[in-house]
PDB file of C-alpha atoms and ligand atoms in Angstrom:
ATOM      1  CA  MET A   1     -11.855 -18.078  -1.562  1.00 94.00           C
ATOM      2  CA  GLU A   2      -9.039 -15.652  -2.217  1.00 96.00           C
ATOM      3  CA  LEU A   3      -6.342 -15.564   0.465  1.00 97.00           C
ATOM      4  CA  LEU A   4      -3.729 -13.321  -1.119  1.00 98.00           C
ATOM      5  CA  ARG A   5      -4.052 -10.448  -3.536  1.00 98.00           C
ATOM      6  CA  VAL A   6      -1.068  -8.505  -4.860  1.00 98.00           C
ATOM      7  CA  GLN A   7      -1.744  -5.344  -6.842  1.00 98.00           C
ATOM      8  CA  HIS A   8       0.766  -3.388  -8.914  1.00 98.00           C
ATOM      9  CA  LEU A   9       3.648  -4.170  -6.604  1.00 98.00           C
ATOM     10  CA  CYS A  10       6.865  -2.260  -7.293  1.00 98.00           C
ATOM     11  CA  LYS A  11      10.088  -2.311  -5.310  1.00 98.00           C
ATOM     12  CA  SER A  12      13.183  -0.234  -6.010  1.00 97.00           C
ATOM     13  CA  TYR A  13      16.446  -0.223  -4.125  1.00 96.00           C
ATOM     14  CA  GLY A  14      18.887   2.697  -4.127  1.00 93.00           C
ATOM     15  CA  GLU A  15      18.674   5.995  -5.974  1.00 91.00           C
ATOM     16  CA  GLY A  16      19.890   7.737  -9.116  1.00 90.00           C
ATOM     17  CA  GLU A  17      22.374   5.736 -11.173  1.00 91.00           C
ATOM     18  CA  ALA A  18      22.452   2.963  -8.564  1.00 92.00           C
ATOM     19  CA  LYS A  19      18.665   2.486  -8.592  1.00 94.00           C
ATOM     20  CA  ILE A  20      17.538  -1.097  -9.079  1.00 95.00           C
ATOM     21  CA  ASP A  21      13.942  -1.984  -9.930  1.00 96.00           C
ATOM     22  CA  ALA A  22      13.696  -5.346  -8.199  1.00 98.00           C
ATOM     23  CA  LEU A  23       9.917  -5.668  -8.781  1.00 98.00           C
ATOM     24  CA  ARG A  24       8.040  -3.994 -11.638  1.00 98.00           C
ATOM     25  CA  ASP A  25       4.283  -3.964 -11.427  1.00 98.00           C
ATOM     26  CA  ILE A  26       3.503  -7.434 -10.088  1.00 98.00           C
ATOM     27  CA  SER A  27      -0.167  -8.412  -9.722  1.00 98.00           C
ATOM     28  CA  PHE A  28      -1.692 -11.815  -8.937  1.00 98.00           C
ATOM     29  CA  SER A  29      -3.978 -13.560  -6.469  1.00 98.00           C
ATOM     30  CA  VAL A  30      -3.776 -16.884  -4.685  1.00 98.00           C
ATOM     31  CA  GLN A  31      -6.719 -18.939  -3.464  1.00 97.00           C
ATOM     32  CA  LYS A  32      -6.895 -20.351   0.044  1.00 96.00           C
ATOM     33  CA  GLY A  33      -5.259 -23.796   0.091  1.00 95.00           C
ATOM     34  CA  GLU A  34      -3.326 -23.284  -3.134  1.00 97.00           C
ATOM     35  CA  PHE A  35       0.297 -24.489  -3.450  1.00 97.00           C
ATOM     36  CA  VAL A  36       2.304 -22.123  -5.647  1.00 98.00           C
ATOM     37  CA  ALA A  37       5.913 -22.487  -6.771  1.00 98.00           C
ATOM     38  CA  ILE A  38       7.848 -19.347  -7.701  1.00 98.00           C
ATOM     39  CA  VAL A  39      10.727 -19.903 -10.103  1.00 98.00           C
ATOM     40  CA  GLY A  40      13.110 -17.637 -11.991  1.00 97.00           C
ATOM     41  CA  PRO A  41      16.768 -16.764 -12.490  1.00 97.00           C
ATOM     42  CA  SER A  42      19.021 -15.480  -9.711  1.00 97.00           C
ATOM     43  CA  GLY A  43      18.398 -11.781  -9.083  1.00 97.00           C
ATOM     44  CA  SER A  44      14.958 -11.800 -10.721  1.00 98.00           C
ATOM     45  CA  GLY A  45      13.216 -10.581  -7.549  1.00 98.00           C
ATOM     46  CA  LYS A  46      11.814 -13.791  -6.016  1.00 98.00           C
ATOM     47  CA  SER A  47      13.058 -13.240  -2.455  1.00 97.00           C
ATOM     48  CA  THR A  48      12.137  -9.562  -2.599  1.00 98.00           C
ATOM     49  CA  LEU A  49       8.580 -10.556  -3.546  1.00 98.00           C
ATOM     50  CA  LEU A  50       8.334 -13.198  -0.809  1.00 98.00           C
ATOM     51  CA  HIS A  51       9.591 -10.807   1.868  1.00 97.00           C
ATOM     52  CA  ILE A  52       7.016  -8.220   0.851  1.00 98.00           C
ATOM     53  CA  LEU A  53       4.234 -10.849   0.928  1.00 97.00           C
ATOM     54  CA  GLY A  54       5.348 -11.775   4.441  1.00 96.00           C
ATOM     55  CA  GLY A  55       5.369  -8.231   5.781  1.00 95.00           C
ATOM     56  CA  VAL A  56       9.124  -8.196   6.408  1.00 93.00           C
ATOM     57  CA  ASP A  57      10.062  -5.734   3.643  1.00 94.00           C
ATOM     58  CA  SER A  58       7.843  -2.922   2.369  1.00 95.00           C
ATOM     59  CA  PRO A  59       6.961  -2.173  -1.263  1.00 97.00           C
ATOM     60  CA  THR A  60       7.854   1.099  -2.983  1.00 97.00           C
ATOM     61  CA  SER A  61       4.285   1.130  -4.302  1.00 98.00           C
ATOM     62  CA  GLY A  62       1.381  -1.249  -4.710  1.00 98.00           C
ATOM     63  CA  LYS A  63      -0.782  -3.270  -2.343  1.00 98.00           C
ATOM     64  CA  VAL A  64      -0.725  -6.624  -0.588  1.00 98.00           C
ATOM     65  CA  TYR A  65      -3.916  -8.041   0.917  1.00 98.00           C
ATOM     66  CA  VAL A  66      -3.801 -11.182   3.062  1.00 97.00           C
ATOM     67  CA  ASP A  67      -7.204 -12.548   4.012  1.00 94.00           C
ATOM     68  CA  GLY A  68      -8.668  -9.105   3.274  1.00 94.00           C
ATOM     69  CA  THR A  69      -6.127  -7.186   5.400  1.00 96.00           C
ATOM     70  CA  ASP A  70      -4.262  -4.374   3.656  1.00 97.00           C
ATOM     71  CA  VAL A  71      -0.847  -5.425   5.039  1.00 97.00           C
ATOM     72  CA  TYR A  72       0.984  -2.147   4.429  1.00 96.00           C
ATOM     73  CA  GLY A  73      -1.967  -0.136   5.722  1.00 96.00           C
ATOM     74  CA  LEU A  74      -1.217  -1.532   9.205  1.00 97.00           C
ATOM     75  CA  ASN A  75       0.788   0.443  11.736  1.00 97.00           C
ATOM     76  CA  GLU A  76       4.072  -1.052  12.963  1.00 95.00           C
ATOM     77  CA  THR A  77       2.602  -2.787  16.009  1.00 95.00           C
ATOM     78  CA  ALA A  78      -0.300  -4.280  14.069  1.00 96.00           C
ATOM     79  CA  LEU A  79       2.101  -5.378  11.327  1.00 96.00           C
ATOM     80  CA  ALA A  80       4.245  -7.262  13.867  1.00 94.00           C
ATOM     81  CA  VAL A  81       1.150  -9.040  15.206  1.00 93.00           C
ATOM     82  CA  PHE A  82       0.011  -9.824  11.647  1.00 95.00           C
ATOM     83  CA  ARG A  83       3.390 -11.386  10.859  1.00 94.00           C
ATOM     84  CA  ARG A  84       3.374 -13.544  13.974  1.00 92.00           C
ATOM     85  CA  ARG A  85      -0.198 -14.798  13.518  1.00 93.00           C
ATOM     86  CA  GLN A  86      -0.730 -15.000   9.773  1.00 95.00           C
ATOM     87  CA  ILE A  87       2.678 -15.665   8.223  1.00 96.00           C
ATOM     88  CA  GLY A  88       4.995 -18.667   8.499  1.00 96.00           C
ATOM     89  CA  LEU A  89       8.407 -17.958   6.966  1.00 96.00           C
ATOM     90  CA  ILE A  90      10.955 -20.647   6.137  1.00 96.00           C
ATOM     91  CA  TYR A  91      14.448 -19.782   4.896  1.00 93.00           C
ATOM     92  CA  GLN A  92      17.221 -21.681   3.150  1.00 91.00           C
ATOM     93  CA  PHE A  93      19.570 -21.286   6.131  1.00 90.00           C
ATOM     94  CA  TYR A  94      16.992 -22.116   8.826  1.00 89.00           C
ATOM     95  CA  ASN A  95      17.515 -18.910  10.906  1.00 92.00           C
ATOM     96  CA  LEU A  96      17.097 -20.694  14.238  1.00 96.00           C
ATOM     97  CA  ILE A  97      18.093 -18.969  17.490  1.00 97.00           C
ATOM     98  CA  PRO A  98      21.428 -20.654  18.382  1.00 97.00           C
ATOM     99  CA  VAL A  99      21.104 -20.344  22.178  1.00 98.00           C
ATOM    100  CA  LEU A 100      17.577 -21.808  22.311  1.00 97.00           C
ATOM    101  CA  ASN A 101      16.962 -25.556  22.193  1.00 97.00           C
ATOM    102  CA  VAL A 102      14.595 -27.255  19.738  1.00 97.00           C
ATOM    103  CA  GLN A 103      11.519 -26.967  21.946  1.00 96.00           C
ATOM    104  CA  GLU A 104      12.254 -23.302  22.716  1.00 96.00           C
ATOM    105  CA  ASN A 105      12.820 -22.475  19.044  1.00 97.00           C
ATOM    106  CA  LEU A 106       9.580 -24.248  18.106  1.00 96.00           C
ATOM    107  CA  THR A 107       7.414 -22.459  20.640  1.00 96.00           C
ATOM    108  CA  LEU A 108       9.004 -19.002  20.391  1.00 94.00           C
ATOM    109  CA  PRO A 109       6.299 -17.545  18.083  1.00 92.00           C
ATOM    110  CA  LEU A 110       3.603 -18.429  20.638  1.00 93.00           C
ATOM    111  CA  LEU A 111       5.570 -17.024  23.581  1.00 92.00           C
ATOM    112  CA  LEU A 112       6.246 -13.769  21.699  1.00 90.00           C
ATOM    113  CA  ASP A 113       2.516 -13.527  21.174  1.00 89.00           C
ATOM    114  CA  ASP A 114       1.686 -14.208  24.855  1.00 91.00           C
ATOM    115  CA  ARG A 115      -0.067 -17.409  23.860  1.00 92.00           C
ATOM    116  CA  LYS A 116      -0.021 -20.661  25.805  1.00 92.00           C
ATOM    117  CA  VAL A 117       1.651 -23.711  24.343  1.00 91.00           C
ATOM    118  CA  ASP A 118      -0.868 -26.522  23.801  1.00 91.00           C
ATOM    119  CA  ASN A 119       1.147 -29.598  24.778  1.00 92.00           C
ATOM    120  CA  GLY A 120      -1.033 -31.944  22.730  1.00 92.00           C
ATOM    121  CA  GLN A 121      -0.525 -29.838  19.628  1.00 89.00           C
ATOM    122  CA  LEU A 122       3.217 -29.510  20.303  1.00 93.00           C
ATOM    123  CA  ASN A 123       3.535 -33.296  20.711  1.00 93.00           C
ATOM    124  CA  ARG A 124       1.746 -33.987  17.446  1.00 91.00           C
ATOM    125  CA  LEU A 125       3.889 -31.450  15.626  1.00 91.00           C
ATOM    126  CA  VAL A 126       7.116 -32.811  17.094  1.00 94.00           C
ATOM    127  CA  HIS A 127       6.183 -36.369  16.102  1.00 92.00           C
ATOM    128  CA  THR A 128       5.232 -35.400  12.563  1.00 91.00           C
ATOM    129  CA  LEU A 129       8.558 -33.584  12.271  1.00 92.00           C
ATOM    130  CA  GLY A 130      10.489 -36.557  13.690  1.00 93.00           C
ATOM    131  CA  LEU A 131      12.025 -34.393  16.432  1.00 95.00           C
ATOM    132  CA  ALA A 132      10.633 -36.071  19.557  1.00 95.00           C
ATOM    133  CA  ASP A 133      14.057 -37.223  20.759  1.00 96.00           C
ATOM    134  CA  ARG A 134      15.790 -33.919  19.965  1.00 96.00           C
ATOM    135  CA  LEU A 135      13.757 -31.415  21.984  1.00 97.00           C
ATOM    136  CA  LYS A 136      16.588 -30.414  24.333  1.00 97.00           C
ATOM    137  CA  HIS A 137      19.253 -30.192  21.609  1.00 97.00           C
ATOM    138  CA  LEU A 138      20.662 -26.884  20.401  1.00 98.00           C
ATOM    139  CA  PRO A 139      20.545 -26.084  16.670  1.00 97.00           C
ATOM    140  CA  ASN A 140      24.299 -26.706  16.229  1.00 97.00           C
ATOM    141  CA  GLN A 141      23.777 -30.248  17.551  1.00 97.00           C
ATOM    142  CA  LEU A 142      21.377 -31.046  14.684  1.00 97.00           C
ATOM    143  CA  SER A 143      21.819 -32.063  11.061  1.00 94.00           C
ATOM    144  CA  GLY A 144      20.770 -29.657   8.305  1.00 94.00           C
ATOM    145  CA  GLY A 145      17.577 -31.624   7.644  1.00 94.00           C
ATOM    146  CA  GLN A 146      16.695 -31.618  11.345  1.00 95.00           C
ATOM    147  CA  GLN A 147      17.332 -27.870  11.603  1.00 96.00           C
ATOM    148  CA  GLN A 148      15.061 -27.269   8.636  1.00 93.00           C
ATOM    149  CA  ARG A 149      12.356 -29.427  10.257  1.00 94.00           C
ATOM    150  CA  VAL A 150      12.593 -27.216  13.379  1.00 96.00           C
ATOM    151  CA  SER A 151      12.236 -24.110  11.256  1.00 96.00           C
ATOM    152  CA  ILE A 152       9.167 -25.620   9.551  1.00 95.00           C
ATOM    153  CA  GLY A 153       7.661 -26.390  12.957  1.00 95.00           C
ATOM    154  CA  ARG A 154       8.390 -22.861  14.132  1.00 95.00           C
ATOM    155  CA  ALA A 155       6.747 -21.451  11.000  1.00 95.00           C
ATOM    156  CA  LEU A 156       3.636 -23.614  11.458  1.00 93.00           C
ATOM    157  CA  ILE A 157       3.089 -23.659  15.214  1.00 93.00           C
ATOM    158  CA  ALA A 158       0.890 -20.566  15.234  1.00 90.00           C
ATOM    159  CA  SER A 159      -1.258 -22.020  12.391  1.00 90.00           C
ATOM    160  CA  PRO A 160      -0.553 -19.174   9.955  1.00 94.00           C
ATOM    161  CA  ALA A 161      -2.834 -18.565   6.992  1.00 92.00           C
ATOM    162  CA  LEU A 162       0.090 -18.214   4.609  1.00 96.00           C
ATOM    163  CA  VAL A 163       3.304 -20.257   4.587  1.00 97.00           C
ATOM    164  CA  LEU A 164       6.196 -18.731   2.626  1.00 97.00           C
ATOM    165  CA  ALA A 165       9.385 -20.697   1.967  1.00 97.00           C
ATOM    166  CA  ASP A 166      12.475 -19.269   0.258  1.00 96.00           C
ATOM    167  CA  GLU A 167      14.438 -22.192  -1.224  1.00 95.00           C
ATOM    168  CA  PRO A 168      13.764 -24.378   1.828  1.00 94.00           C
ATOM    169  CA  THR A 169      15.756 -27.264   0.381  1.00 93.00           C
ATOM    170  CA  GLY A 170      18.533 -25.198  -1.213  1.00 92.00           C
ATOM    171  CA  ASN A 171      21.008 -26.290   1.442  1.00 90.00           C
ATOM    172  CA  LEU A 172      20.041 -29.978   1.666  1.00 90.00           C
ATOM    173  CA  ASP A 173      20.941 -33.202  -0.143  1.00 91.00           C
ATOM    174  CA  SER A 174      18.287 -34.885  -2.263  1.00 91.00           C
ATOM    175  CA  LYS A 175      17.082 -37.311   0.433  1.00 91.00           C
ATOM    176  CA  ASN A 176      16.575 -34.556   3.031  1.00 91.00           C
ATOM    177  CA  SER A 177      15.187 -32.285   0.369  1.00 93.00           C
ATOM    178  CA  GLY A 178      12.537 -34.882  -0.533  1.00 92.00           C
ATOM    179  CA  GLU A 179      11.601 -35.309   3.134  1.00 91.00           C
ATOM    180  CA  ILE A 180      11.233 -31.572   3.692  1.00 92.00           C
ATOM    181  CA  ILE A 181       8.983 -31.161   0.647  1.00 94.00           C
ATOM    182  CA  ALA A 182       6.914 -34.171   1.713  1.00 93.00           C
ATOM    183  CA  LEU A 183       6.435 -32.570   5.152  1.00 92.00           C
ATOM    184  CA  LEU A 184       5.453 -29.209   3.686  1.00 94.00           C
ATOM    185  CA  LYS A 185       2.936 -30.934   1.416  1.00 93.00           C
ATOM    186  CA  GLU A 186       1.554 -32.989   4.295  1.00 91.00           C
ATOM    187  CA  PHE A 187       0.951 -29.853   6.397  1.00 90.00           C
ATOM    188  CA  HIS A 188      -0.409 -28.023   3.377  1.00 92.00           C
ATOM    189  CA  GLN A 189      -2.951 -30.778   2.704  1.00 90.00           C
ATOM    190  CA  ASN A 190      -3.935 -31.584   6.277  1.00 89.00           C
ATOM    191  CA  LEU A 191      -4.224 -27.999   7.488  1.00 88.00           C
ATOM    192  CA  ASN A 192      -5.493 -26.537   4.202  1.00 87.00           C
ATOM    193  CA  GLN A 193      -2.692 -24.018   4.341  1.00 92.00           C
ATOM    194  CA  THR A 194      -1.739 -21.750   1.487  1.00 96.00           C
ATOM    195  CA  LEU A 195       1.839 -22.493   0.526  1.00 97.00           C
ATOM    196  CA  ILE A 196       4.220 -20.455  -1.634  1.00 98.00           C
ATOM    197  CA  ILE A 197       7.678 -21.926  -2.246  1.00 98.00           C
ATOM    198  CA  ILE A 198      10.578 -20.362  -4.124  1.00 98.00           C
ATOM    199  CA  THR A 199      12.641 -23.086  -5.736  1.00 96.00           C
ATOM    200  CA  HIS A 200      15.328 -23.638  -8.346  1.00 94.00           C
ATOM    201  CA  ASP A 201      14.445 -27.345  -8.419  1.00 93.00           C
ATOM    202  CA  GLU A 202      12.098 -28.224 -11.266  1.00 92.00           C
ATOM    203  CA  ARG A 203      11.029 -31.485  -9.574  1.00 93.00           C
ATOM    204  CA  ILE A 204       9.742 -29.449  -6.620  1.00 94.00           C
ATOM    205  CA  ALA A 205       8.058 -26.842  -8.824  1.00 96.00           C
ATOM    206  CA  LEU A 206       6.200 -29.592 -10.682  1.00 95.00           C
ATOM    207  CA  GLN A 207       4.608 -30.790  -7.417  1.00 95.00           C
ATOM    208  CA  ALA A 208       2.832 -27.432  -6.980  1.00 97.00           C
ATOM    209  CA  ASP A 209      -0.686 -26.581  -8.205  1.00 96.00           C
ATOM    210  CA  ARG A 210       0.662 -23.586 -10.045  1.00 98.00           C
ATOM    211  CA  ILE A 211       3.999 -22.160 -11.171  1.00 98.00           C
ATOM    212  CA  ILE A 212       4.697 -18.432 -11.347  1.00 98.00           C
ATOM    213  CA  ALA A 213       7.900 -17.551 -13.210  1.00 98.00           C
ATOM    214  CA  ILE A 214       9.544 -14.222 -12.390  1.00 98.00           C
ATOM    215  CA  GLU A 215      11.995 -12.618 -14.790  1.00 98.00           C
ATOM    216  CA  ASP A 216      13.615  -9.254 -14.304  1.00 97.00           C
ATOM    217  CA  GLY A 217      11.121  -8.238 -11.612  1.00 98.00           C
ATOM    218  CA  ALA A 218       7.971  -9.098 -13.573  1.00 98.00           C
ATOM    219  CA  ILE A 219       5.732 -12.148 -14.006  1.00 98.00           C
ATOM    220  CA  ALA A 220       6.884 -13.923 -17.172  1.00 98.00           C
ATOM    221  CA  ARG A 221       4.535 -16.936 -16.861  1.00 98.00           C
ATOM    222  CA  ASP A 222       1.724 -17.998 -14.542  1.00 98.00           C
ATOM    223  CA  GLU A 223       0.599 -21.564 -15.203  1.00 97.00           C
ATOM    224  CA  VAL A 224      -1.893 -23.736 -13.362  1.00 95.00           C
ATOM    225  CA  ILE A 225      -0.633 -27.299 -13.563  1.00 93.00           C
ATOM    226  CA  ARG A 226      -3.165 -28.894 -11.188  1.00 86.00           C
ATOM    227  CA  PRO A 227      -6.568 -27.233 -11.270  1.00 81.00           C
TER     228      PRO A 227
HETATM  229  N1  LIG B 301      18.784  -4.796   0.181  1.00 63.10           N
HETATM  230  C1  LIG B 301      19.038  -4.642  -1.129  1.00 63.10           C
HETATM  231  N2  LIG B 301      19.650  -3.521  -1.578  1.00 63.10           N
HETATM  232  C2  LIG B 301      19.869  -3.323  -2.898  1.00 63.10           C
HETATM  233  N3  LIG B 301      19.527  -4.193  -3.856  1.00 63.10           N
HETATM  234  C3  LIG B 301      18.923  -5.328  -3.473  1.00 63.10           C
HETATM  235  C4  LIG B 301      18.640  -5.622  -2.099  1.00 63.10           C
HETATM  236  N4  LIG B 301      18.024  -6.823  -2.031  1.00 63.10           N
HETATM  237  C5  LIG B 301      17.943  -7.266  -3.298  1.00 63.10           C
HETATM  238  N5  LIG B 301      18.472  -6.377  -4.174  1.00 63.10           N
HETATM  239  C6  LIG B 301      18.518  -6.503  -5.650  1.00 63.10           C
HETATM  240  O1  LIG B 301      17.213  -6.781  -6.118  1.00 63.10           O
HETATM  241  C7  LIG B 301      17.238  -7.758  -7.144  1.00 63.10           C
HETATM  242  C8  LIG B 301      16.378  -8.950  -6.758  1.00 63.10           C
HETATM  243  O2  LIG B 301      16.979  -9.642  -5.659  1.00 63.10           O
HETATM  244  P1  LIG B 301      16.319 -10.941  -5.014  1.00 63.10           P
HETATM  245  O3  LIG B 301      17.104 -11.265  -3.807  1.00 63.10           O
HETATM  246  O4  LIG B 301      14.869 -10.705  -4.844  1.00 63.10           O
HETATM  247  O5  LIG B 301      16.551 -12.020  -6.170  1.00 63.10           O
HETATM  248  P2  LIG B 301      16.215 -13.583  -6.197  1.00 63.10           P
HETATM  249  O6  LIG B 301      15.336 -13.812  -7.372  1.00 63.10           O
HETATM  250  O7  LIG B 301      15.721 -14.014  -4.868  1.00 63.10           O
HETATM  251  O8  LIG B 301      17.642 -14.237  -6.501  1.00 63.10           O
HETATM  252  P3  LIG B 301      18.293 -15.631  -5.970  1.00 63.10           P
HETATM  253  O9  LIG B 301      17.667 -16.711  -6.805  1.00 63.10           O
HETATM  254  O10 LIG B 301      19.746 -15.461  -6.267  1.00 63.10           O
HETATM  255  O11 LIG B 301      18.006 -15.766  -4.514  1.00 63.10           O
HETATM  256  C9  LIG B 301      18.703  -8.107  -7.365  1.00 63.10           C
HETATM  257  O12 LIG B 301      19.166  -7.345  -8.444  1.00 63.10           O
HETATM  258  C10 LIG B 301      19.371  -7.676  -6.083  1.00 63.10           C
HETATM  259  O13 LIG B 301      20.694  -7.296  -6.314  1.00 63.10           O
HETATM  260 MG1  LIG B 302      16.468 -15.297  -3.378  1.00 63.10          MG
END
């Protein structure tokens, strides 16, 4: 079953002489449950693409369908709801709310959506993430690896259809990096989530089912490595 379809996506920034074509006619689809790595040089358009897939930046032209929904056909309110329910975003620099503790950061997406926190589900998540004894800590009282585990939990708590990670291990040492990728893979396999990770690390890319290489705003290669 197809979960994501991208059609003729273009994104330009600026105008006239300063105009930059960050994405030039990108089309591809991703099946439900697939794990895709996006690779490519700095400035090639990877983050721009991921943000557009996640509904946080809009394309100049082209279409994005997630689970059949025409994402940029939604009005602003519906788009915000779509993002909260269907998309889990993970960033290199965690983006946690500094004044909220671990438990509050984790459950924020549910509270914003007026949904109740299921304590059983929260407990399981917290144990899988190894954060059970850190629930009342603030982000600045955590290590980088712990902060990234909170941001993974926050991205996954609402059971999104599509998990998008932009260099999630770019700020971590190799031990923490390995743990974070192992966690993402565990969730991906157990919850049959669709996972798209941007990475500069070839060892991570080679763990994916498929590698899409972006160069100069276009798809240069699209290879299935694990059918
Ligand atoms: N808000 C913006 N305004 C103008 N230009 C932008 C903006 N965001 C990105 N760009 C440009 O679009 C191009 C693609 O940027 P993008 O951040 O998607 O690259 P990237 O592949 O993620 O690079 P990196 O690996 O360094 O993170 C770059 O040339 C960048 O300068
Ligand atoms: Mg980037």
